[in-house]
Amino acid sequence: MRTLALIAAIGTVVGVWLTIEWLAHADRPDTTATQPAEVAPAAPAPAASPPRAHARPVPQIEPDVRGDAIYKCTVAGSTVYADAPCGEQARTVALPPPSAGLSPDRSYAEQLARVRAERARHAATHPAPSTDIARRPSSDNRCASIDETVKAIDAATRQPHDVPAAEHFRARRRSLMDERFTLGCNG
């Protein structure tokens, strides 16, 4: 019986090891396959034939190369986008920059300065709302009352209690904190 268990354990270890090796090499291209010595160049498409309406573009071999322009054409009532002019009615479509405002050819400090200047310009045209809220004396009293109630709730929640009581304390504390924020209580 021990022999069978030993054989099963060794078989499991070997199986796991082979699976890990297979998964590690699954994403790599097969380097042992022979490559053709010479690839024949693709025949150019005739220039006079318009693109088919339902034809899908063939993926490019080099997807990292970004074209300078995208052309928009209307063929047989359908809008077609291509990386080469697709007829006499082709219009160029403007492409957004490859990154969201950051440029690899500018230094980080220069870009940071530009962002800070933009924020300052925005702050000058859109002033922040005033944080000084004119409060009545009664709201000061209410703020103190809310603070005391929150402290009492916090003390009560540190003691053992059941789930419905915890939910009650949580809801009550949340409503008090919302009221405190609405009144503009500080501290």
mmCIF file of C-alpha atoms in Angstrom:
data_model
loop_
_atom_site.group_PDB
_atom_site.id
_atom_site.type_symbol
_atom_site.label_atom_id
_atom_site.label_comp_id
_atom_site.label_asym_id
_atom_site.label_seq_id
_atom_site.Cartn_x
_atom_site.Cartn_y
_atom_site.Cartn_z
ATOM 1 C CA MET A 1 0.000 0.000 0.000
ATOM 2 C CA ARG A 2 2.867 2.363 0.787
ATOM 3 C CA THR A 3 4.428 1.608 -2.569
ATOM 4 C CA LEU A 4 1.283 2.720 -4.391
ATOM 5 C CA ALA A 5 1.144 5.902 -2.334
ATOM 6 C CA LEU A 6 4.813 6.594 -3.102
ATOM 7 C CA ILE A 7 4.266 6.022 -6.834
ATOM 8 C CA ALA A 8 1.172 8.308 -6.776
ATOM 9 C CA ALA A 9 3.115 11.054 -4.967
ATOM 10 C CA ILE A 10 6.021 10.878 -7.416
ATOM 11 C CA GLY A 11 3.594 10.857 -10.350
ATOM 12 C CA THR A 12 1.817 13.924 -8.966
ATOM 13 C CA VAL A 13 5.070 15.833 -8.490
ATOM 14 C CA VAL A 14 6.251 14.962 -11.999
ATOM 15 C CA GLY A 15 2.841 15.906 -13.450
ATOM 16 C CA VAL A 16 2.844 19.267 -11.701
ATOM 17 C CA TRP A 17 6.420 19.917 -12.799
ATOM 18 C CA LEU A 18 5.612 19.102 -16.444
ATOM 19 C CA THR A 19 2.510 21.302 -16.324
ATOM 20 C CA ILE A 20 4.522 24.233 -14.961
ATOM 21 C CA GLU A 21 7.154 23.767 -17.663
ATOM 22 C CA TRP A 22 4.488 23.597 -20.359
ATOM 23 C CA LEU A 23 2.755 26.757 -19.062
ATOM 24 C CA ALA A 24 6.062 28.603 -18.841
ATOM 25 C CA HIS A 25 6.826 27.882 -22.497
ATOM 26 C CA ALA A 26 3.271 28.182 -23.842
ATOM 27 C CA ASP A 27 3.459 31.961 -24.395
ATOM 28 C CA ARG A 28 6.801 31.847 -26.201
ATOM 29 C CA PRO A 29 6.896 31.254 -29.955
ATOM 30 C CA ASP A 30 8.268 27.923 -31.082
ATOM 31 C CA THR A 31 11.910 28.521 -31.955
ATOM 32 C CA THR A 32 12.460 24.994 -33.276
ATOM 33 C CA ALA A 33 10.046 25.412 -36.177
ATOM 34 C CA THR A 34 11.760 26.099 -39.463
ATOM 35 C CA GLN A 35 11.132 29.460 -41.016
ATOM 36 C CA PRO A 36 10.823 29.772 -44.794
ATOM 37 C CA ALA A 37 14.016 31.073 -46.306
ATOM 38 C CA GLU A 38 12.300 33.796 -48.284
ATOM 39 C CA VAL A 39 8.834 35.261 -48.085
ATOM 40 C CA ALA A 40 7.323 36.346 -51.365
ATOM 41 C CA PRO A 41 6.144 39.965 -51.328
ATOM 42 C CA ALA A 42 2.395 40.449 -51.380
ATOM 43 C CA ALA A 43 0.956 41.555 -54.683
ATOM 44 C CA PRO A 44 -0.274 45.166 -54.563
ATOM 45 C CA ALA A 45 -4.031 45.620 -54.776
ATOM 46 C CA PRO A 46 -5.315 47.218 -57.962
ATOM 47 C CA ALA A 47 -5.787 50.955 -57.420
ATOM 48 C CA ALA A 48 -8.949 51.209 -59.508
ATOM 49 C CA SER A 49 -11.045 48.755 -57.491
ATOM 50 C CA PRO A 50 -12.931 50.338 -54.567
ATOM 51 C CA PRO A 51 -12.838 48.569 -51.197
ATOM 52 C CA ARG A 52 -15.702 46.211 -50.485
ATOM 53 C CA ALA A 53 -18.346 47.482 -48.096
ATOM 54 C CA HIS A 54 -18.212 44.473 -45.764
ATOM 55 C CA ALA A 55 -14.491 43.790 -45.990
ATOM 56 C CA ARG A 56 -12.582 43.869 -42.749
ATOM 57 C CA PRO A 57 -9.130 45.439 -42.760
ATOM 58 C CA VAL A 58 -6.288 42.953 -42.622
ATOM 59 C CA PRO A 59 -4.188 43.420 -39.469
ATOM 60 C CA GLN A 60 -0.786 44.882 -40.152
ATOM 61 C CA ILE A 61 2.330 42.848 -39.464
ATOM 62 C CA GLU A 62 3.853 45.668 -37.398
ATOM 63 C CA PRO A 63 1.073 46.902 -35.067
ATOM 64 C CA ASP A 64 3.431 49.192 -33.120
ATOM 65 C CA VAL A 65 3.954 51.485 -36.102
ATOM 66 C CA ARG A 66 1.491 54.352 -35.918
ATOM 67 C CA GLY A 67 0.382 55.908 -39.195
ATOM 68 C CA ASP A 68 0.279 59.639 -39.607
ATOM 69 C CA ALA A 69 -3.298 59.774 -40.835
ATOM 70 C CA ILE A 70 -6.560 57.877 -40.931
ATOM 71 C CA TYR A 71 -8.823 58.332 -43.920
ATOM 72 C CA LYS A 72 -12.622 58.272 -43.800
ATOM 73 C CA CYS A 73 -14.529 57.203 -46.911
ATOM 74 C CA THR A 74 -18.114 56.392 -47.755
ATOM 75 C CA VAL A 75 -18.436 53.280 -49.911
ATOM 76 C CA ALA A 76 -21.848 51.934 -50.915
ATOM 77 C CA GLY A 77 -23.527 53.878 -48.124
ATOM 78 C CA SER A 78 -21.136 52.576 -45.439
ATOM 79 C CA THR A 79 -18.427 54.533 -43.681
ATOM 80 C CA VAL A 80 -15.000 52.926 -44.016
ATOM 81 C CA TYR A 81 -11.812 53.955 -42.205
ATOM 82 C CA ALA A 82 -8.431 53.137 -43.720
ATOM 83 C CA ASP A 83 -4.764 54.014 -43.269
ATOM 84 C CA ALA A 84 -4.426 54.850 -46.979
ATOM 85 C CA PRO A 85 -6.661 57.028 -49.155
ATOM 86 C CA CYS A 86 -9.581 54.871 -50.228
ATOM 87 C CA GLY A 87 -10.896 56.947 -53.073
ATOM 88 C CA GLU A 88 -11.349 60.479 -54.315
ATOM 89 C CA GLN A 89 -13.808 61.349 -51.544
ATOM 90 C CA ALA A 90 -11.371 60.363 -48.748
ATOM 91 C CA ARG A 91 -11.147 62.805 -45.854
ATOM 92 C CA THR A 92 -8.386 62.863 -43.249
ATOM 93 C CA VAL A 93 -9.456 62.264 -39.644
ATOM 94 C CA ALA A 94 -7.460 63.933 -36.864
ATOM 95 C CA LEU A 95 -5.961 61.490 -34.381
ATOM 96 C CA PRO A 96 -5.564 62.236 -30.671
ATOM 97 C CA PRO A 97 -2.047 62.145 -29.265
ATOM 98 C CA PRO A 98 -0.862 58.695 -28.175
ATOM 99 C CA SER A 99 -0.753 59.704 -24.496
ATOM 100 C CA ALA A 100 -3.130 61.703 -22.362
ATOM 101 C CA GLY A 101 -1.302 65.002 -22.306
ATOM 102 C CA LEU A 102 2.107 63.619 -21.398
ATOM 103 C CA SER A 103 4.795 63.786 -23.997
ATOM 104 C CA PRO A 104 7.933 61.648 -23.893
ATOM 105 C CA ASP A 105 9.951 64.307 -25.705
ATOM 106 C CA ARG A 106 9.422 66.899 -22.925
ATOM 107 C CA SER A 107 10.937 66.701 -19.462
ATOM 108 C CA TYR A 108 8.841 65.877 -16.443
ATOM 109 C CA ALA A 109 9.645 69.241 -14.847
ATOM 110 C CA GLU A 110 8.441 71.102 -17.943
ATOM 111 C CA GLN A 111 5.205 69.127 -18.044
ATOM 112 C CA LEU A 112 4.656 69.635 -14.306
ATOM 113 C CA ALA A 113 5.171 73.382 -14.693
ATOM 114 C CA ARG A 114 2.641 73.431 -17.537
ATOM 115 C CA VAL A 115 0.054 71.577 -15.440
ATOM 116 C CA ARG A 116 0.599 73.880 -12.455
ATOM 117 C CA ALA A 117 0.226 76.970 -14.673
ATOM 118 C CA GLU A 118 -2.958 75.538 -16.122
ATOM 119 C CA ARG A 119 -4.337 74.896 -12.631
ATOM 120 C CA ALA A 120 -3.420 78.419 -11.525
ATOM 121 C CA ARG A 121 -5.126 79.873 -14.595
ATOM 122 C CA HIS A 122 -8.230 77.799 -13.842
ATOM 123 C CA ALA A 123 -8.191 78.861 -10.167
ATOM 124 C CA ALA A 124 -7.982 82.526 -11.204
ATOM 125 C CA THR A 125 -11.053 82.255 -13.416
ATOM 126 C CA HIS A 126 -13.023 79.935 -11.090
ATOM 127 C CA PRO A 127 -12.464 80.990 -7.477
ATOM 128 C CA ALA A 128 -13.009 78.321 -4.850
ATOM 129 C CA PRO A 129 -16.111 78.697 -2.699
ATOM 130 C CA SER A 130 -15.461 80.401 0.589
ATOM 131 C CA THR A 131 -14.886 78.122 3.547
ATOM 132 C CA ASP A 132 -15.936 80.808 6.030
ATOM 133 C CA ILE A 133 -19.543 80.031 6.717
ATOM 134 C CA ALA A 134 -21.326 82.614 8.767
ATOM 135 C CA ARG A 135 -22.860 80.493 11.474
ATOM 136 C CA ARG A 136 -25.435 81.520 13.974
ATOM 137 C CA PRO A 137 -24.744 80.966 17.652
ATOM 138 C CA SER A 138 -27.453 78.286 17.659
ATOM 139 C CA SER A 139 -25.491 76.297 15.071
ATOM 140 C CA ASP A 140 -22.423 76.453 17.369
ATOM 141 C CA ASN A 141 -24.549 74.921 20.104
ATOM 142 C CA ARG A 142 -25.858 72.311 17.689
ATOM 143 C CA CYS A 143 -22.298 71.447 16.592
ATOM 144 C CA ALA A 144 -21.285 70.903 20.224
ATOM 145 C CA SER A 145 -24.381 68.764 20.773
ATOM 146 C CA ILE A 146 -23.600 66.656 17.704
ATOM 147 C CA ASP A 147 -20.006 66.169 18.853
ATOM 148 C CA GLU A 148 -21.166 64.977 22.290
ATOM 149 C CA THR A 149 -23.710 62.576 20.764
ATOM 150 C CA VAL A 150 -21.092 61.155 18.380
ATOM 151 C CA LYS A 151 -18.716 60.602 21.313
ATOM 152 C CA ALA A 152 -21.495 58.764 23.192
ATOM 153 C CA ILE A 153 -22.236 56.592 20.146
ATOM 154 C CA ASP A 154 -18.528 55.805 19.750
ATOM 155 C CA ALA A 155 -18.328 54.783 23.420
ATOM 156 C CA ALA A 156 -21.433 52.607 23.077
ATOM 157 C CA THR A 157 -20.115 50.832 19.966
ATOM 158 C CA ARG A 158 -16.964 49.805 21.821
ATOM 159 C CA GLN A 159 -19.148 47.722 24.156
ATOM 160 C CA PRO A 160 -20.600 44.307 23.225
ATOM 161 C CA HIS A 161 -23.982 44.566 21.497
ATOM 162 C CA ASP A 162 -26.080 42.737 18.921
ATOM 163 C CA VAL A 163 -26.238 43.376 15.182
ATOM 164 C CA PRO A 164 -29.468 45.456 15.134
ATOM 165 C CA ALA A 165 -28.008 47.795 17.763
ATOM 166 C CA ALA A 166 -24.791 48.145 15.750
ATOM 167 C CA GLU A 167 -26.791 49.015 12.635
ATOM 168 C CA HIS A 168 -28.791 51.591 14.622
ATOM 169 C CA PHE A 169 -25.610 53.203 15.986
ATOM 170 C CA ARG A 170 -24.022 53.235 12.521
ATOM 171 C CA ALA A 171 -27.052 54.890 10.887
ATOM 172 C CA ARG A 172 -27.440 57.437 13.680
ATOM 173 C CA ARG A 173 -23.740 58.356 13.601
ATOM 174 C CA ARG A 174 -23.817 58.756 9.829
ATOM 175 C CA SER A 175 -26.850 61.078 9.963
ATOM 176 C CA LEU A 176 -25.192 63.174 12.686
ATOM 177 C CA MET A 177 -21.957 63.461 10.714
ATOM 178 C CA ASP A 178 -23.935 64.489 7.604
ATOM 179 C CA GLU A 179 -25.709 67.168 9.642
ATOM 180 C CA ARG A 180 -22.364 68.281 11.088
ATOM 181 C CA PHE A 181 -20.932 68.680 7.595
ATOM 182 C CA THR A 182 -24.023 70.576 6.411
ATOM 183 C CA LEU A 183 -23.740 73.005 9.316
ATOM 184 C CA GLY A 184 -20.046 73.566 8.611
ATOM 185 C CA CYS A 185 -18.835 72.478 12.038
ATOM 186 C CA ASN A 186 -15.048 72.551 12.348
ATOM 187 C CA GLY A 187 -12.814 70.413 14.489
#
